[in-house]
Coordinates of C-alpha atoms in Angstrom, one line a residue:
Chain U
M6 CA -6.0 6.6 -17.7
S7 CA -6.3 9.6 -20.4
R8 CA -9.6 11.8 -20.3
P9 CA -11.7 12.0 -22.9
L10 CA -11.3 14.9 -25.4
P11 CA -14.7 17.2 -25.8
N12 CA -17.2 16.3 -29.0
E13 CA -15.2 12.8 -28.8
P14 CA -17.7 9.7 -27.7
A15 CA -18.1 8.8 -24.8
P16 CA -16.4 5.7 -24.4
A17 CA -18.1 2.4 -25.6
A18 CA -20.4 1.3 -22.4
D19 CA -19.8 -2.2 -23.1
R20 CA -17.6 -4.5 -21.7
F21 CA -15.7 -4.7 -25.3
G22 CA -15.1 -1.2 -24.8
W23 CA -11.3 -2.4 -25.0
L24 CA -12.0 -4.2 -28.4
P25 CA -11.5 -1.2 -30.6
L26 CA -8.0 -0.9 -29.8
A27 CA -6.9 -4.8 -29.3
W28 CA -8.3 -5.1 -32.7
A29 CA -6.0 -2.4 -33.6
A30 CA -2.8 -3.3 -32.1
L31 CA -3.6 -7.5 -33.6
L32 CA -4.0 -6.1 -36.9
T33 CA -1.0 -3.8 -37.2
L34 CA 1.3 -7.1 -35.8
V35 CA -0.5 -8.7 -38.7
L36 CA -0.1 -5.9 -41.2
L37 CA 3.8 -5.6 -39.9
G38 CA 5.3 -9.2 -39.2
P39 CA 8.1 -9.8 -40.8
A40 CA 9.2 -6.0 -40.7
L41 CA 9.1 -5.9 -36.6
G42 CA 11.5 -8.5 -36.9
R43 CA 16.0 -7.7 -35.8
G44 CA 17.3 -5.8 -39.2
Y45 CA 16.1 -2.9 -41.0
V46 CA 13.5 -2.7 -43.0
L47 CA 14.8 -1.2 -46.6
S48 CA 12.4 -0.1 -49.0
Y49 CA 12.5 2.8 -51.5
D50 CA 12.5 5.4 -49.4
M51 CA 12.8 3.8 -46.1
V52 CA 15.9 4.3 -44.9
W53 CA 17.4 4.1 -41.7
V54 CA 20.3 3.1 -40.3
P55 CA 22.4 2.1 -36.6
D56 CA 23.1 5.6 -36.0
L57 CA 22.2 8.3 -38.1
A58 CA 24.4 11.3 -37.9
L59 CA 23.3 15.4 -36.8
R60 CA 24.7 16.9 -39.6
S61 CA 23.4 21.1 -40.7
D62 CA 22.2 19.7 -44.7
F63 CA 19.8 17.5 -42.1
L64 CA 18.7 21.5 -41.2
G65 CA 17.8 22.2 -43.8
L66 CA 21.1 24.2 -45.5
S67 CA 21.6 22.0 -48.3
P68 CA 21.6 23.5 -51.5
A69 CA 18.6 20.8 -52.4
L70 CA 15.2 20.8 -52.4
P71 CA 14.6 19.7 -48.4
R72 CA 12.8 16.3 -48.9
A73 CA 13.8 15.1 -45.5
V74 CA 13.8 17.5 -43.8
P75 CA 13.0 17.9 -40.4
S76 CA 12.1 14.0 -40.7
D77 CA 16.1 13.3 -40.2
A78 CA 17.0 15.7 -38.3
V79 CA 14.4 14.7 -35.5
V80 CA 16.0 10.4 -36.3
A81 CA 19.6 11.9 -35.9
V82 CA 18.6 13.5 -32.9
L83 CA 15.8 10.0 -31.5
D84 CA 18.5 8.0 -32.9
A85 CA 21.2 8.5 -30.6
G86 CA 23.7 6.0 -29.3
G87 CA 23.0 3.4 -32.2
T88 CA 19.4 2.9 -31.3
G89 CA 18.2 3.5 -34.8
M90 CA 16.3 -0.1 -35.6
L91 CA 14.4 0.1 -32.3
L92 CA 13.6 3.9 -33.6
Q93 CA 12.1 2.3 -36.7
K94 CA 10.4 -0.7 -35.1
L95 CA 8.5 1.5 -33.1
V96 CA 7.4 4.7 -36.1
L97 CA 6.5 1.3 -37.5
L98 CA 4.3 -0.1 -34.5
G99 CA 3.1 3.2 -33.8
T100 CA 1.6 5.3 -36.3
P101 CA -0.9 2.3 -37.5
L102 CA -2.1 2.6 -33.7
L103 CA -2.0 6.5 -33.7
A104 CA -4.3 6.8 -36.0
A105 CA -6.6 3.7 -35.3
A106 CA -6.4 5.4 -31.4
G107 CA -7.3 9.0 -33.8
A108 CA -9.9 7.5 -35.8
V109 CA -12.6 5.8 -32.6
R110 CA -12.2 9.4 -31.5
L111 CA -14.4 10.9 -34.7
V112 CA -17.3 8.0 -34.9
G113 CA -20.4 6.6 -32.9
A114 CA -19.8 5.4 -29.8
S115 CA -20.5 1.2 -30.6
T116 CA -18.6 -1.7 -30.7
V117 CA -19.1 -2.0 -34.0
A118 CA -18.7 1.4 -35.1
R119 CA -15.3 1.7 -33.7
M120 CA -13.9 -1.8 -34.9
V121 CA -15.2 -0.9 -38.1
A122 CA -13.4 2.6 -38.5
V123 CA -10.0 0.8 -36.9
T124 CA -10.1 -1.1 -39.6
V125 CA -10.8 0.9 -42.6
T126 CA -7.9 3.3 -40.7
V127 CA -5.6 0.2 -40.4
W128 CA -5.4 -1.6 -44.0
N129 CA -6.0 0.4 -46.7
P130 CA -4.8 0.7 -50.2
F131 CA -2.9 4.4 -48.8
V132 CA -1.7 3.1 -45.7
V133 CA -0.4 -0.2 -47.1
E134 CA 1.5 1.8 -50.6
R135 CA 2.9 4.4 -48.7
L136 CA 4.5 1.4 -45.9
W137 CA 5.8 -0.1 -48.8
I138 CA 7.3 3.0 -50.5
G139 CA 8.4 3.7 -47.7
H140 CA 7.3 7.1 -46.7
W141 CA 6.6 7.3 -43.3
P142 CA 6.6 10.9 -42.5
V143 CA 3.4 11.1 -44.4
L144 CA 2.1 7.5 -42.6
L145 CA 2.5 9.8 -39.6
G146 CA 1.2 13.2 -40.7
Y147 CA -1.7 10.3 -41.6
A148 CA -2.1 9.3 -38.7
V149 CA -2.5 12.4 -36.4
V150 CA -5.0 13.8 -38.0
P151 CA -7.5 11.8 -37.1
W152 CA -6.0 13.2 -33.9
L153 CA -5.4 17.4 -34.8
V154 CA -9.3 17.4 -36.0
V155 CA -10.9 16.6 -32.7
L156 CA -8.0 18.7 -31.4
G157 CA -9.5 21.7 -33.2
R158 CA -12.8 21.2 -32.5
R159 CA -11.6 21.2 -28.7
V160 CA -9.7 24.5 -29.3
R161 CA -12.3 26.0 -31.4
D162 CA -15.4 25.5 -28.3
A163 CA -13.1 26.0 -25.3
A164 CA -9.7 28.9 -24.5
G165 CA -6.3 27.0 -24.5
V166 CA -4.3 24.4 -26.2
P167 CA -5.0 20.7 -25.5
L168 CA -1.6 18.9 -24.0
A169 CA -2.1 16.9 -26.9
L170 CA -1.4 18.6 -29.7
W171 CA 2.5 20.7 -28.3
F172 CA 3.3 16.7 -29.4
L173 CA 0.7 15.9 -32.6
L174 CA 1.9 18.2 -34.6
P175 CA 5.4 18.6 -34.9
L176 CA 4.8 15.1 -35.0
G177 CA 2.1 15.4 -38.1
C178 CA 5.3 18.0 -40.1
L179 CA 7.9 15.9 -40.4
S180 CA 8.0 16.4 -44.1
A181 CA 6.6 19.2 -46.6
S182 CA 3.6 17.3 -48.0
A183 CA 2.9 16.2 -44.8
G184 CA 2.7 19.0 -42.8
L185 CA 1.0 20.4 -45.4
V186 CA -2.3 18.0 -44.9
S187 CA -1.8 18.4 -41.0
A188 CA -2.1 22.0 -40.4
A189 CA -5.1 21.9 -43.3
A190 CA -6.8 19.0 -40.6
L191 CA -5.8 21.4 -37.6
L192 CA -7.1 24.9 -39.5
V193 CA -10.2 23.9 -41.2
S194 CA -11.5 21.5 -37.9
A195 CA -11.0 25.0 -36.0
A196 CA -13.2 27.3 -38.3
G197 CA -15.2 29.3 -36.3
A198 CA -12.8 29.4 -33.6
P199 CA -12.6 33.5 -31.8
A200 CA -10.6 35.0 -34.8
R201 CA -6.8 35.3 -31.9
R202 CA -7.7 31.8 -30.9
W203 CA -7.7 30.2 -34.8
A204 CA -5.3 32.7 -35.7
G205 CA -3.1 31.0 -32.3
L206 CA -3.3 28.3 -34.3
A207 CA -2.1 29.2 -36.8
A208 CA 1.3 29.9 -35.3
L209 CA 1.7 27.4 -34.1
C210 CA 1.3 25.1 -37.8
L211 CA 4.2 27.7 -39.2
A212 CA 6.1 27.0 -36.0
A213 CA 5.3 23.2 -37.0
N214 CA 5.9 23.8 -40.9
A215 CA 9.6 26.6 -40.1
P216 CA 11.8 24.1 -40.7
W217 CA 11.0 22.8 -44.2
L218 CA 9.0 26.2 -45.4
V219 CA 12.3 28.3 -43.9
A220 CA 14.7 25.6 -45.6
G221 CA 12.6 26.2 -48.4
A222 CA 12.9 29.8 -48.7
T223 CA 16.8 30.4 -49.0
H224 CA 18.0 27.4 -51.3
A225 CA 13.9 27.2 -54.0
G226 CA 14.7 29.5 -56.3
D227 CA 17.6 26.3 -57.2
A228 CA 16.5 23.9 -56.8
R229 CA 13.2 23.6 -59.6
T230 CA 12.4 20.3 -60.5
G231 CA 13.0 19.5 -64.3
T232 CA 10.6 17.9 -66.8
G233 CA 7.8 14.9 -66.2
S234 CA 7.3 15.5 -63.2
S235 CA 3.7 14.9 -64.2
V236 CA 4.6 10.6 -63.1
F237 CA 3.9 11.7 -60.0
G238 CA 0.1 12.2 -59.5
L239 CA -2.6 10.2 -58.3
G240 CA -2.6 7.6 -60.3
P241 CA -4.7 3.2 -60.6
D242 CA -4.5 1.2 -58.7
G243 CA -4.0 -1.8 -60.0
A244 CA -7.4 -1.5 -62.0
V245 CA -9.4 1.0 -60.2
P246 CA -9.2 3.5 -62.0
A247 CA -7.5 6.6 -60.0
P248 CA -10.4 9.2 -59.4
L249 CA -12.4 6.2 -58.3
A250 CA -9.4 4.7 -56.1
A251 CA -9.0 7.5 -54.6
L252 CA -12.3 7.1 -52.9
G253 CA -11.2 4.5 -51.5
L254 CA -7.2 5.8 -50.1
G255 CA -6.0 4.1 -53.4
G256 CA -3.9 5.5 -56.5
I257 CA -0.2 6.5 -55.5
W258 CA 2.0 7.1 -58.7
N259 CA 3.9 3.9 -58.4
A260 CA 2.2 0.6 -59.6
E261 CA 5.2 -1.1 -58.2
V262 CA 4.0 -0.8 -55.0
V263 CA 0.6 -1.9 -55.6
P264 CA -0.9 -4.9 -53.6
G265 CA -1.9 -7.4 -57.1
S266 CA -5.0 -7.6 -55.2
R267 CA -5.8 -4.4 -56.1
D268 CA -5.4 -5.7 -60.1
G269 CA -8.7 -8.1 -60.0
A270 CA -12.8 -8.6 -59.0
A271 CA -10.6 -7.2 -55.0
G272 CA -9.7 -3.1 -56.1
W273 CA -13.0 -3.3 -57.4
L274 CA -15.1 -4.9 -54.3
W275 CA -13.3 -2.4 -51.9
G276 CA -13.6 0.5 -52.9
A277 CA -17.5 -0.8 -54.1
V278 CA -18.0 -1.9 -49.7
V279 CA -16.3 1.6 -48.7
V280 CA -18.6 4.1 -50.5
L281 CA -22.0 1.3 -50.3
L282 CA -20.7 1.8 -46.7
A283 CA -20.1 5.0 -46.9
A284 CA -23.4 5.9 -48.7
L285 CA -25.6 4.2 -45.8
G286 CA -24.4 5.7 -42.6
A287 CA -24.3 9.2 -44.4
R288 CA -27.6 10.2 -43.5
A289 CA -27.4 9.2 -40.3
W290 CA -24.1 10.7 -39.8
W291 CA -25.4 13.6 -40.6
R292 CA -28.3 14.1 -38.0
R293 CA -25.6 13.7 -35.2
E294 CA -23.0 15.2 -35.5
R295 CA -22.6 19.5 -35.2
R296 CA -22.7 20.3 -38.2
A297 CA -19.6 22.6 -37.7
D298 CA -18.0 19.1 -37.5
A299 CA -20.1 17.9 -40.5
V300 CA -18.8 20.0 -42.3
G301 CA -15.3 20.2 -40.8
V302 CA -14.7 16.9 -42.3
A303 CA -16.6 17.5 -45.3
V304 CA -14.6 20.2 -46.5
L305 CA -11.9 18.5 -45.7
W306 CA -13.2 15.6 -47.8
L307 CA -13.6 17.9 -50.7
A308 CA -9.7 19.3 -50.2
G309 CA -8.3 16.4 -50.2
Y310 CA -9.8 14.4 -52.8
G311 CA -9.5 17.8 -55.2
L312 CA -6.0 17.9 -55.1
A313 CA -5.0 14.2 -55.2
V314 CA -7.9 14.7 -58.0
L315 CA -6.5 17.1 -59.7
T316 CA -3.0 15.5 -59.3
W317 CA -4.6 13.4 -62.6
A318 CA -6.7 15.1 -64.4
A319 CA -4.0 18.0 -65.1
P320 CA -0.7 16.5 -64.8
G321 CA 0.6 20.0 -67.2
A322 CA -0.7 21.5 -64.0
T323 CA 2.4 20.0 -61.9
S324 CA 4.5 19.9 -64.0
W325 CA 5.2 23.4 -65.0
L326 CA 4.3 23.9 -60.5
G327 CA 7.4 22.3 -60.1
E328 CA 9.1 23.6 -63.1
N329 CA 8.4 26.6 -62.4
L330 CA 7.4 28.0 -59.0
P331 CA 10.4 27.7 -56.2
G332 CA 9.8 23.8 -54.4
G333 CA 6.7 23.2 -56.0
G334 CA 8.3 20.3 -57.3
L335 CA 7.5 19.2 -52.9
L336 CA 4.2 18.9 -54.0
R337 CA 4.1 17.1 -57.1
D338 CA 2.9 13.6 -55.0
G339 CA -0.8 13.9 -55.6
A340 CA -1.8 11.0 -53.7
R341 CA -0.4 12.4 -50.6
S342 CA -3.4 14.8 -50.1
L343 CA -6.2 11.8 -49.6
A344 CA -4.7 11.5 -45.8
L345 CA -7.3 14.9 -45.5
C346 CA -10.0 12.8 -46.8
L347 CA -9.8 10.3 -44.0
P348 CA -12.6 11.3 -41.5
L349 CA -14.7 11.2 -42.9
L350 CA -14.6 8.5 -45.1
V351 CA -14.4 6.7 -41.5
S352 CA -16.6 8.7 -39.8
L353 CA -19.6 7.3 -42.5
V354 CA -18.1 4.2 -43.2
A355 CA -18.2 3.8 -39.7
S356 CA -22.2 4.9 -39.5
G357 CA -23.2 2.4 -42.4
A358 CA -22.1 -0.6 -39.9
E359 CA -23.9 1.2 -37.9
V360 CA -26.5 1.0 -40.0
V361 CA -26.5 -2.3 -41.4
V362 CA -26.5 -4.0 -38.2
A363 CA -29.1 -2.0 -36.9
R364 CA -31.0 -4.4 -38.8
A365 CA -30.6 -7.3 -38.2
G366 CA -32.8 -9.3 -36.8
G367 CA -31.4 -10.7 -33.6
R368 CA -28.1 -10.4 -31.5
V369 CA -26.3 -13.8 -33.4
A370 CA -27.0 -12.5 -36.7
A371 CA -26.5 -8.9 -35.9
V372 CA -22.6 -10.1 -34.7
A373 CA -22.5 -12.3 -37.5
L374 CA -22.9 -9.1 -39.3
A375 CA -20.4 -6.6 -37.6
V376 CA -17.8 -9.5 -38.0
A377 CA -19.1 -8.8 -41.8
C378 CA -18.6 -5.1 -42.2
T379 CA -15.2 -5.3 -39.9
L380 CA -13.6 -7.7 -41.6
V381 CA -14.5 -6.7 -45.2
P382 CA -11.8 -4.3 -45.8
V383 CA -8.8 -7.0 -44.5
A384 CA -10.5 -9.7 -46.4
L385 CA -10.2 -8.1 -49.4
L386 CA -7.2 -6.9 -48.9
T387 CA -5.3 -10.2 -48.0
D388 CA -1.9 -9.8 -49.7
A389 CA -1.6 -6.9 -47.3
A390 CA -0.6 -9.5 -44.9
W391 CA 2.5 -10.1 -43.1
G392 CA 4.6 -7.4 -44.1
I393 CA 2.6 -7.2 -47.4
G394 CA 3.7 -11.1 -49.0
G395 CA 7.2 -10.6 -47.2
A396 CA 8.5 -7.0 -49.3
L397 CA 9.0 -4.9 -45.7
R398 CA 11.5 -8.1 -44.1
P399 CA 13.8 -6.4 -42.0
A400 CA 18.0 -6.4 -43.3
H401 CA 21.2 -6.4 -41.8
Y402 CA 23.6 -4.0 -43.3
P403 CA 27.6 -5.6 -44.1
A404 CA 30.1 -5.1 -41.4
E405 CA 32.7 -3.1 -44.2
Y406 CA 29.6 -0.2 -42.9
A407 CA 30.5 -0.3 -39.4
A408 CA 34.4 0.0 -40.6
A409 CA 33.9 2.9 -43.7
R410 CA 31.5 5.3 -40.8
S411 CA 34.7 4.8 -38.3
A412 CA 37.6 5.7 -41.3
V413 CA 35.3 8.4 -42.0
V414 CA 34.5 8.7 -38.4
A415 CA 38.2 9.6 -37.8
A416 CA 39.4 11.3 -41.2
A417 CA 37.1 13.6 -40.6
A418 CA 37.5 15.0 -37.1
G419 CA 37.8 18.1 -37.4
R420 CA 37.3 19.5 -41.2
D421 CA 34.9 20.3 -43.1
G422 CA 34.0 19.2 -46.7
D423 CA 31.2 17.5 -48.4
L424 CA 30.9 13.6 -49.2
L425 CA 29.7 12.6 -52.2
V426 CA 28.8 9.6 -53.1
L427 CA 29.1 7.6 -56.6
P428 CA 27.9 6.0 -59.1
F429 CA 26.6 9.1 -59.1
T430 CA 22.8 7.5 -59.3
S431 CA 20.2 7.9 -56.8
Y432 CA 18.8 4.2 -56.4
R433 CA 19.8 0.9 -54.9
A434 CA 19.4 -3.0 -54.6
P435 CA 21.7 -4.5 -53.0
D436 CA 21.9 -8.3 -52.4
W437 CA 22.1 -7.9 -48.6
N438 CA 18.7 -6.1 -49.0
G439 CA 17.4 -9.8 -51.3
H440 CA 17.7 -7.2 -54.3
R441 CA 15.0 -5.3 -53.0
K442 CA 14.4 -1.7 -54.1
V443 CA 15.4 0.8 -51.7
L444 CA 17.4 5.0 -51.8
D445 CA 21.0 4.2 -51.2
P446 CA 21.3 4.6 -47.5
L447 CA 25.1 5.1 -48.0
G448 CA 25.4 8.8 -47.4
R449 CA 23.1 8.6 -43.8
Y450 CA 24.9 6.4 -43.0
L451 CA 28.4 8.0 -42.6
T452 CA 28.4 10.7 -40.8
P453 CA 29.9 13.7 -43.7
N454 CA 26.8 16.4 -45.2
Y455 CA 26.8 13.9 -48.5
L456 CA 25.8 14.9 -52.4
A457 CA 24.0 12.2 -53.8
S458 CA 22.5 12.1 -57.3
D459 CA 18.6 12.8 -57.6
D460 CA 17.6 11.5 -60.5
L461 CA 14.9 9.6 -60.6
A462 CA 13.9 6.9 -62.9
V463 CA 10.0 6.1 -63.5
S464 CA 9.6 3.3 -65.6
G465 CA 12.6 3.8 -67.6
D466 CA 12.4 7.2 -68.0
V467 CA 15.4 10.1 -65.9
I468 CA 12.7 12.5 -64.1
P469 CA 16.3 15.2 -63.2
G470 CA 16.9 15.8 -59.3
E471 CA 17.0 19.2 -57.4
D472 CA 20.6 19.2 -56.4
P473 CA 22.1 22.3 -58.9
R474 CA 25.2 20.5 -57.9
A475 CA 24.5 17.2 -59.7
S476 CA 25.1 18.8 -63.4
S477 CA 29.1 20.0 -62.0
V478 CA 29.1 17.4 -60.6
R479 CA 29.4 15.1 -64.0
A480 CA 31.1 17.3 -65.3
A481 CA 33.6 16.2 -63.2
L482 CA 33.3 12.9 -63.3
R483 CA 33.8 13.2 -67.3
L484 CA 37.2 15.2 -66.9
P485 CA 40.2 12.5 -68.4
S486 CA 41.9 12.1 -65.4
A487 CA 41.1 10.8 -61.9
T488 CA 43.8 14.5 -60.6
D489 CA 41.3 16.4 -62.5
R490 CA 38.4 14.2 -61.5
A491 CA 39.7 15.4 -58.2
E492 CA 40.4 18.9 -58.5
A493 CA 37.2 19.8 -59.6
L494 CA 34.9 18.4 -57.7
G495 CA 37.1 19.8 -54.1
R496 CA 36.4 23.3 -55.6
L497 CA 32.2 21.5 -55.0
G498 CA 33.6 21.6 -51.7
V499 CA 33.4 17.4 -51.9
R500 CA 36.8 16.0 -49.3
W501 CA 36.1 12.8 -49.7
V502 CA 34.2 10.3 -52.2
A503 CA 32.8 7.4 -51.2
R504 CA 32.3 4.4 -54.1
E505 CA 30.6 1.4 -53.7
A506 CA 31.9 -1.3 -56.0
D507 CA 28.2 -3.6 -55.9
A508 CA 26.5 -1.1 -57.5
P509 CA 24.8 -1.4 -61.0
A510 CA 26.8 1.7 -62.2
A511 CA 30.1 1.1 -60.4
D512 CA 32.4 1.0 -63.3
N513 CA 30.6 3.2 -65.9
P514 CA 32.0 5.8 -67.2
V515 CA 29.1 7.7 -67.2
Y516 CA 28.1 7.6 -63.5
D517 CA 31.4 6.7 -61.9
A518 CA 35.1 7.3 -61.6
A519 CA 38.0 7.1 -60.0
V520 CA 39.2 10.0 -57.7
A521 CA 42.6 10.1 -57.0
G522 CA 43.5 10.8 -53.1
R523 CA 43.6 9.3 -50.2
T524 CA 41.8 6.5 -49.7
I525 CA 41.3 5.9 -45.9
H526 CA 38.1 2.6 -46.5
D527 CA 39.3 0.0 -48.5
G528 CA 36.8 -3.6 -48.8
Q529 CA 34.9 -5.4 -51.1
R530 CA 32.3 -3.7 -51.1
L531 CA 32.3 -0.2 -50.3
E532 CA 35.9 1.9 -51.3
V533 CA 36.4 5.5 -49.2
V534 CA 39.0 8.6 -50.2
E535 CA 40.1 11.4 -49.1
I536 CA 40.9 14.7 -51.9
R537 CA 44.2 15.9 -51.3
S538 CA 43.3 18.6 -53.2
P539 CA 42.4 22.5 -52.0
V540 CA 39.0 21.8 -51.2
A541 CA 36.6 24.6 -51.0
V542 CA 33.6 24.4 -48.7
R543 CA 30.7 25.4 -48.8
D544 CA 29.9 28.9 -46.6
Q545 CA 26.5 29.6 -45.1
S546 CA 25.2 32.9 -45.4
R547 CA 24.6 34.5 -42.5
T548 CA 20.8 35.7 -42.8
E549 CA 21.0 32.0 -43.1
L550 CA 21.7 30.5 -40.8
V551 CA 20.4 33.2 -38.8
A552 CA 16.5 31.6 -40.0
T553 CA 18.0 28.4 -40.2
A554 CA 18.3 28.3 -36.3
L555 CA 14.7 30.7 -35.6
A556 CA 12.6 27.8 -37.6
W557 CA 14.3 25.5 -35.4
T558 CA 13.5 27.0 -32.3
A559 CA 10.1 27.4 -33.5
F560 CA 10.3 23.8 -33.7
A561 CA 12.2 22.3 -30.8
A562 CA 9.9 24.9 -28.9
L563 CA 6.1 23.2 -29.2
P564 CA 7.1 19.0 -27.5
L565 CA 9.9 20.7 -25.0
V566 CA 6.2 23.5 -23.8
G567 CA 4.5 20.1 -24.2
A568 CA 6.5 18.6 -21.7
V569 CA 7.2 21.3 -19.7
T570 CA 3.2 21.6 -19.2
L571 CA 2.6 18.4 -18.5
V572 CA 5.3 17.9 -15.3
T573 CA 3.8 20.9 -14.4
R574 CA 0.3 19.8 -14.4
R575 CA 1.3 16.5 -12.9
A576 CA 3.6 18.3 -10.1
R577 CA 0.2 20.2 -9.2
R578 CA -2.5 17.2 -9.6
M579 CA 1.0 15.5 -7.0
V580 CA 0.9 18.4 -4.1
T581 CA -3.2 18.7 -5.0
G582 CA -2.8 15.3 -4.1
E583 CA -0.9 15.5 -1.6
E584 CA -2.3 18.4 -0.2
T585 CA -6.1 15.8 0.2
T586 CA -5.3 12.6 1.4
A587 CA -2.9 15.7 4.2
T588 CA -7.1 16.8 5.2
V589 CA -8.4 13.4 4.5
R590 CA -6.0 12.5 7.8
R591 CA -6.1 15.4 9.4
Chain V
M22 CA -40.1 -16.5 -41.5
G23 CA -38.9 -12.7 -43.1
T24 CA -36.7 -12.1 -40.3
A25 CA -35.1 -16.5 -39.7
L26 CA -34.6 -15.4 -43.1
G27 CA -32.5 -12.5 -42.8
A28 CA -30.0 -14.0 -39.7
I29 CA -29.1 -17.2 -41.4
A30 CA -28.3 -14.7 -44.3
S31 CA -26.3 -13.1 -42.2
I32 CA -24.7 -15.3 -40.4
V33 CA -24.0 -16.7 -43.6
V34 CA -22.3 -13.6 -44.7
G35 CA -19.9 -12.6 -41.9
G36 CA -18.9 -16.1 -41.0
A37 CA -17.9 -16.2 -45.0
V38 CA -15.7 -12.8 -44.4
A39 CA -14.5 -14.5 -42.0
T40 CA -13.7 -18.0 -44.0
V41 CA -12.2 -15.3 -47.0
T42 CA -9.8 -14.0 -44.2
I43 CA -8.4 -16.4 -42.3
I44 CA -8.1 -18.3 -46.8
G45 CA -6.8 -14.8 -47.0
L46 CA -4.0 -14.3 -44.1
V47 CA -2.2 -17.6 -43.9
S48 CA -2.0 -17.6 -47.5
G49 CA -0.7 -14.3 -47.9
S50 CA 2.0 -15.6 -45.7
V51 CA 2.1 -19.2 -46.8
N52 CA 3.3 -17.5 -51.0
S53 CA 4.7 -14.4 -49.4
G54 CA 5.5 -13.0 -53.0
S55 CA 5.5 -9.3 -53.2
D56 CA 9.3 -8.7 -54.0
N57 CA 9.7 -5.3 -56.8
P58 CA 14.0 -7.0 -57.1
G59 CA 16.2 -3.7 -58.9
D60 CA 17.0 -5.1 -62.0
I61 CA 20.5 -5.0 -61.4
T62 CA 22.1 -5.4 -64.6
S63 CA 21.1 -1.2 -65.3
P64 CA 23.2 0.6 -64.1
T65 CA 20.0 2.9 -62.7
I66 CA 17.7 1.0 -61.1
N67 CA 14.0 2.6 -61.8
Y68 CA 12.3 4.0 -58.7
G69 CA 9.0 2.8 -59.9
S70 CA 6.6 2.3 -63.0
T71 CA 3.2 4.4 -64.0
S72 CA 0.8 2.0 -64.6
S73 CA 0.5 3.1 -68.2
A74 CA 4.5 2.1 -68.0
A75 CA 3.9 -1.7 -65.6
G76 CA 0.7 -2.7 -68.8
E77 CA 2.8 -1.8 -71.6

């Protein structure tokens, strides 16, 4: 049984205390539906493979911007033995549950407040849209925000680091934007703590974010985003204009991942209901909440909403950041900061539901209004159900992928060099995935460090990627002969070339071309060639290696310290328990 | 009288929201059509589209 955290309302005293978490489990199952079935959910940026091999680029040693640092490396460690599918299901299932369990700790003790908190946390545009676009590290960051607010308050009020923080902080820092959100949630909530204690927390945040910070610092000088990245700013959510959509946690830039219901009246009503309940609950919440706690979540809301709206109001600034500030491109997706709005939103809406239910005349009416408040966010966004209407159906990799991987593993034994993925385009829509879009999974499926296009086509316009090697690859592909191309690619550090015959740009001379070498796999869908020309293997400087090693040591130390603390406490409790039992027997 | 009307209104609202939710969820599970298949006739597949472009 977990002990309640300080600042957390007492557990619901009535006999329905179990209901909110049961409701969270039910909502999560309905939200995910077929996504929990056998296979891999491959949707936009969500790429999972059976056994992601750990490689140096995942640690942040790639010349490109560290967009998947440290998430890829963490997955590579945890999915050892081919458990990638299981791990993905755990992440999909655990994220909404974790968010809901944290949210109930922010609201009043009544069952209705907790039920509404669960609904608003699990069933909102932010969760649905980020799930669809596959930003699972962002969602994990979102899920730990309520926890970090509660834990930050605890650190502010009492010495010591809560055990949960050692595990939850690194979990919330699996990508750059999620890491910044997590650090803000923790540090703002702990504001007012003695300076030394607060500085200790800041050091923990630095350690949790160290892998991508160091990777960004060592490579970001070369990795700048090209023009046009302002398209990733906050946008309208269906029919709802961007600043209004953001009030209800909507406003992702990509209109393709916005559920259809957001285009009609339901989109407006979702936001209206949430804002109305929040307005109704504001007064009671302000009176009940401790001043420092209330100010903390209000500051987080202002920061999250302000940053998101800024990317909509001043798109030029976002573009400028990406083009001129090394690593600035990591922050271009403005709506991600809306995760910071969750604690205040959920507190106010839950408080509003309590106010509404308290005004009901009689018990039956109160139950009816509680049901209405709990269900209305679902009723206005029903197309999120069943894996967003089937958009998150799992798929199975063709058997040929495993054969190609085996061939590459055999060929790569004891040899360095990168793998180039052709056609040199970033997205695929393979038939075996129901033609649903996904970031090309082949590079992750195979084992070497890989070089793939990171250009992104948005509404037909191409946003240039950040990998400085990409232009050299394109130049190499334009060379007249397969031998010339192999030599040029070898000079770039490429030893293997994997070509996907079923990709749309296959054999298109702009993106694809044959490369001379030894064919180590030749199948219906894939061909892998080993370049026989000299390969200039990428060299890492000693400074870079040492900095990366230190960053990862700091990151890994957090859950390790947590595990050691947990084991020590358990052992101490067991010893104390045995002594007590022995005393009683005596 | 006012209390009775309020209670009836509450029950009607609660029942209506519950009904709409169940019907919406069931119809959503039957008519699942949220796929965005990539345009495989184009060499580069769009990562996405912005609202202004989608409305064009």
